[in-house]
């Protein structure tokens, strides 16, 4: 019986992962900022949650490969259609210097 429960749990997890991957590929995301500062990431994450802006932190697990040297910054992505709103939240929080500086 236990193996059936584990099988069901794995199936549910697999379904959740497949749905998450599908969703991430169906929503246009654009880079808001890059940083290795985990405190800054937490602050921006809180701002986006409060605003109801969908976000994704890319390369979050790369520190395992790089050995936490800080050479691969984490990319903070937001929904493309809410990019300007996300930028406004960072500016209001005094974090405008953290925004991407590539004209996007």
PDB file of C-alpha atoms in Angstrom:
ATOM      1  CA  UNK A   1       0.000   0.000   0.000  1.00  0.00           C
ATOM      2  CA  UNK A   2       2.841   2.363   0.839  1.00  0.00           C
ATOM      3  CA  UNK A   3       4.338   2.070  -2.652  1.00  0.00           C
ATOM      4  CA  UNK A   4       0.964   3.044  -4.126  1.00  0.00           C
ATOM      5  CA  UNK A   5       0.890   6.162  -1.942  1.00  0.00           C
ATOM      6  CA  UNK A   6       4.447   7.049  -2.963  1.00  0.00           C
ATOM      7  CA  UNK A   7       3.538   6.456  -6.582  1.00  0.00           C
ATOM      8  CA  UNK A   8       0.550   8.790  -6.279  1.00  0.00           C
ATOM      9  CA  UNK A   9       2.713  11.436  -4.606  1.00  0.00           C
ATOM     10  CA  UNK A  10       5.316  11.171  -7.371  1.00  0.00           C
ATOM     11  CA  UNK A  11       2.587  11.402  -9.982  1.00  0.00           C
ATOM     12  CA  UNK A  12       1.187  14.555  -8.365  1.00  0.00           C
ATOM     13  CA  UNK A  13       4.652  16.082  -8.120  1.00  0.00           C
ATOM     14  CA  UNK A  14       5.398  15.216 -11.732  1.00  0.00           C
ATOM     15  CA  UNK A  15       2.119  16.793 -12.823  1.00  0.00           C
ATOM     16  CA  UNK A  16       2.871  19.951 -10.822  1.00  0.00           C
ATOM     17  CA  UNK A  17       6.336  20.242 -12.379  1.00  0.00           C
ATOM     18  CA  UNK A  18       4.985  19.710 -15.898  1.00  0.00           C
ATOM     19  CA  UNK A  19       2.289  22.344 -15.296  1.00  0.00           C
ATOM     20  CA  UNK A  20       4.837  24.819 -13.904  1.00  0.00           C
ATOM     21  CA  UNK A  21       7.177  24.346 -16.868  1.00  0.00           C
ATOM     22  CA  UNK A  22       4.294  24.737 -19.308  1.00  0.00           C
ATOM     23  CA  UNK A  23       3.118  27.891 -17.539  1.00  0.00           C
ATOM     24  CA  UNK A  24       6.603  29.429 -17.501  1.00  0.00           C
ATOM     25  CA  UNK A  25       6.922  28.857 -21.236  1.00  0.00           C
ATOM     26  CA  UNK A  26       3.467  30.224 -22.016  1.00  0.00           C
ATOM     27  CA  UNK A  27       3.902  33.514 -20.113  1.00  0.00           C
ATOM     28  CA  UNK A  28       6.290  36.099 -21.542  1.00  0.00           C
ATOM     29  CA  UNK A  29       8.853  36.935 -18.886  1.00  0.00           C
ATOM     30  CA  UNK A  30      11.467  39.674 -19.105  1.00  0.00           C
ATOM     31  CA  UNK A  31      14.486  40.443 -16.965  1.00  0.00           C
ATOM     32  CA  UNK A  32      13.990  43.166 -14.382  1.00  0.00           C
ATOM     33  CA  UNK A  33      17.371  42.917 -12.666  1.00  0.00           C
ATOM     34  CA  UNK A  34      20.411  40.722 -11.947  1.00  0.00           C
ATOM     35  CA  UNK A  35      22.087  40.297  -8.601  1.00  0.00           C
ATOM     36  CA  UNK A  36      23.932  37.901  -6.309  1.00  0.00           C
ATOM     37  CA  UNK A  37      22.548  39.669  -3.241  1.00  0.00           C
ATOM     38  CA  UNK A  38      20.087  37.262  -1.618  1.00  0.00           C
ATOM     39  CA  UNK A  39      18.758  39.970   0.712  1.00  0.00           C
ATOM     40  CA  UNK A  40      17.979  42.218  -2.259  1.00  0.00           C
ATOM     41  CA  UNK A  41      16.272  39.308  -4.019  1.00  0.00           C
ATOM     42  CA  UNK A  42      14.104  38.771  -0.933  1.00  0.00           C
ATOM     43  CA  UNK A  43      13.133  42.442  -0.817  1.00  0.00           C
ATOM     44  CA  UNK A  44      12.220  42.542  -4.514  1.00  0.00           C
ATOM     45  CA  UNK A  45      10.367  39.243  -4.154  1.00  0.00           C
ATOM     46  CA  UNK A  46       8.288  40.767  -1.345  1.00  0.00           C
ATOM     47  CA  UNK A  47       7.542  43.860  -3.434  1.00  0.00           C
ATOM     48  CA  UNK A  48       6.360  41.753  -6.372  1.00  0.00           C
ATOM     49  CA  UNK A  49       4.216  39.531  -4.138  1.00  0.00           C
ATOM     50  CA  UNK A  50       2.609  42.593  -2.591  1.00  0.00           C
ATOM     51  CA  UNK A  51       1.890  44.009  -6.068  1.00  0.00           C
ATOM     52  CA  UNK A  52       0.575  40.689  -7.369  1.00  0.00           C
ATOM     53  CA  UNK A  53       3.207  40.627 -10.122  1.00  0.00           C
ATOM     54  CA  UNK A  54       4.223  37.156 -11.260  1.00  0.00           C
ATOM     55  CA  UNK A  55       7.994  36.691 -11.075  1.00  0.00           C
ATOM     56  CA  UNK A  56      10.623  34.006 -11.511  1.00  0.00           C
ATOM     57  CA  UNK A  57      14.191  33.927 -10.215  1.00  0.00           C
ATOM     58  CA  UNK A  58      16.332  32.275 -12.867  1.00  0.00           C
ATOM     59  CA  UNK A  59      19.716  30.709 -12.144  1.00  0.00           C
ATOM     60  CA  UNK A  60      18.910  30.444  -8.428  1.00  0.00           C
ATOM     61  CA  UNK A  61      20.544  27.028  -8.177  1.00  0.00           C
ATOM     62  CA  UNK A  62      23.643  27.859 -10.194  1.00  0.00           C
ATOM     63  CA  UNK A  63      25.584  28.556  -6.981  1.00  0.00           C
ATOM     64  CA  UNK A  64      25.839  24.790  -6.575  1.00  0.00           C
ATOM     65  CA  UNK A  65      27.780  24.603  -9.829  1.00  0.00           C
ATOM     66  CA  UNK A  66      29.806  27.776  -9.418  1.00  0.00           C
ATOM     67  CA  UNK A  67      30.705  27.148  -5.779  1.00  0.00           C
ATOM     68  CA  UNK A  68      29.142  30.413  -4.539  1.00  0.00           C
ATOM     69  CA  UNK A  69      31.847  32.507  -6.174  1.00  0.00           C
ATOM     70  CA  UNK A  70      29.318  35.100  -7.258  1.00  0.00           C
ATOM     71  CA  UNK A  71      30.169  34.911 -10.951  1.00  0.00           C
ATOM     72  CA  UNK A  72      26.652  33.959 -12.062  1.00  0.00           C
ATOM     73  CA  UNK A  73      24.120  36.527 -10.899  1.00  0.00           C
ATOM     74  CA  UNK A  74      20.497  35.511 -10.367  1.00  0.00           C
ATOM     75  CA  UNK A  75      18.097  36.950 -12.933  1.00  0.00           C
ATOM     76  CA  UNK A  76      14.826  38.336 -11.603  1.00  0.00           C
ATOM     77  CA  UNK A  77      12.159  37.997 -14.302  1.00  0.00           C
ATOM     78  CA  UNK A  78       8.668  39.495 -14.344  1.00  0.00           C
ATOM     79  CA  UNK A  79       5.696  39.286 -16.684  1.00  0.00           C
ATOM     80  CA  UNK A  80       6.505  41.364 -19.752  1.00  0.00           C
ATOM     81  CA  UNK A  81       3.178  43.193 -19.673  1.00  0.00           C
ATOM     82  CA  UNK A  82       3.841  44.313 -16.076  1.00  0.00           C
ATOM     83  CA  UNK A  83       7.493  45.315 -16.480  1.00  0.00           C
ATOM     84  CA  UNK A  84       6.862  49.057 -16.162  1.00  0.00           C
ATOM     85  CA  UNK A  85       4.774  48.507 -13.038  1.00  0.00           C
ATOM     86  CA  UNK A  86       7.529  46.343 -11.525  1.00  0.00           C
ATOM     87  CA  UNK A  87      10.111  49.032 -12.319  1.00  0.00           C
ATOM     88  CA  UNK A  88       7.911  51.633 -10.623  1.00  0.00           C
ATOM     89  CA  UNK A  89       7.792  49.520  -7.449  1.00  0.00           C
ATOM     90  CA  UNK A  90      11.592  49.281  -7.389  1.00  0.00           C
ATOM     91  CA  UNK A  91      11.949  53.021  -7.996  1.00  0.00           C
ATOM     92  CA  UNK A  92       9.462  53.789  -5.193  1.00  0.00           C
ATOM     93  CA  UNK A  93      11.496  51.530  -2.895  1.00  0.00           C
ATOM     94  CA  UNK A  94      14.705  53.426  -3.753  1.00  0.00           C
ATOM     95  CA  UNK A  95      16.157  50.529  -5.735  1.00  0.00           C
ATOM     96  CA  UNK A  96      16.306  52.163  -9.183  1.00  0.00           C
ATOM     97  CA  UNK A  97      20.079  51.585  -9.307  1.00  0.00           C
ATOM     98  CA  UNK A  98      19.376  47.821  -9.389  1.00  0.00           C
ATOM     99  CA  UNK A  99      17.281  47.950 -12.580  1.00  0.00           C
ATOM    100  CA  UNK A 100      18.634  46.675 -15.880  1.00  0.00           C
ATOM    101  CA  UNK A 101      20.306  49.509 -17.748  1.00  0.00           C
ATOM    102  CA  UNK A 102      19.756  48.264 -21.296  1.00  0.00           C
ATOM    103  CA  UNK A 103      16.798  50.423 -22.260  1.00  0.00           C
ATOM    104  CA  UNK A 104      14.205  47.693 -21.704  1.00  0.00           C
TER     105      UNK A 104
END
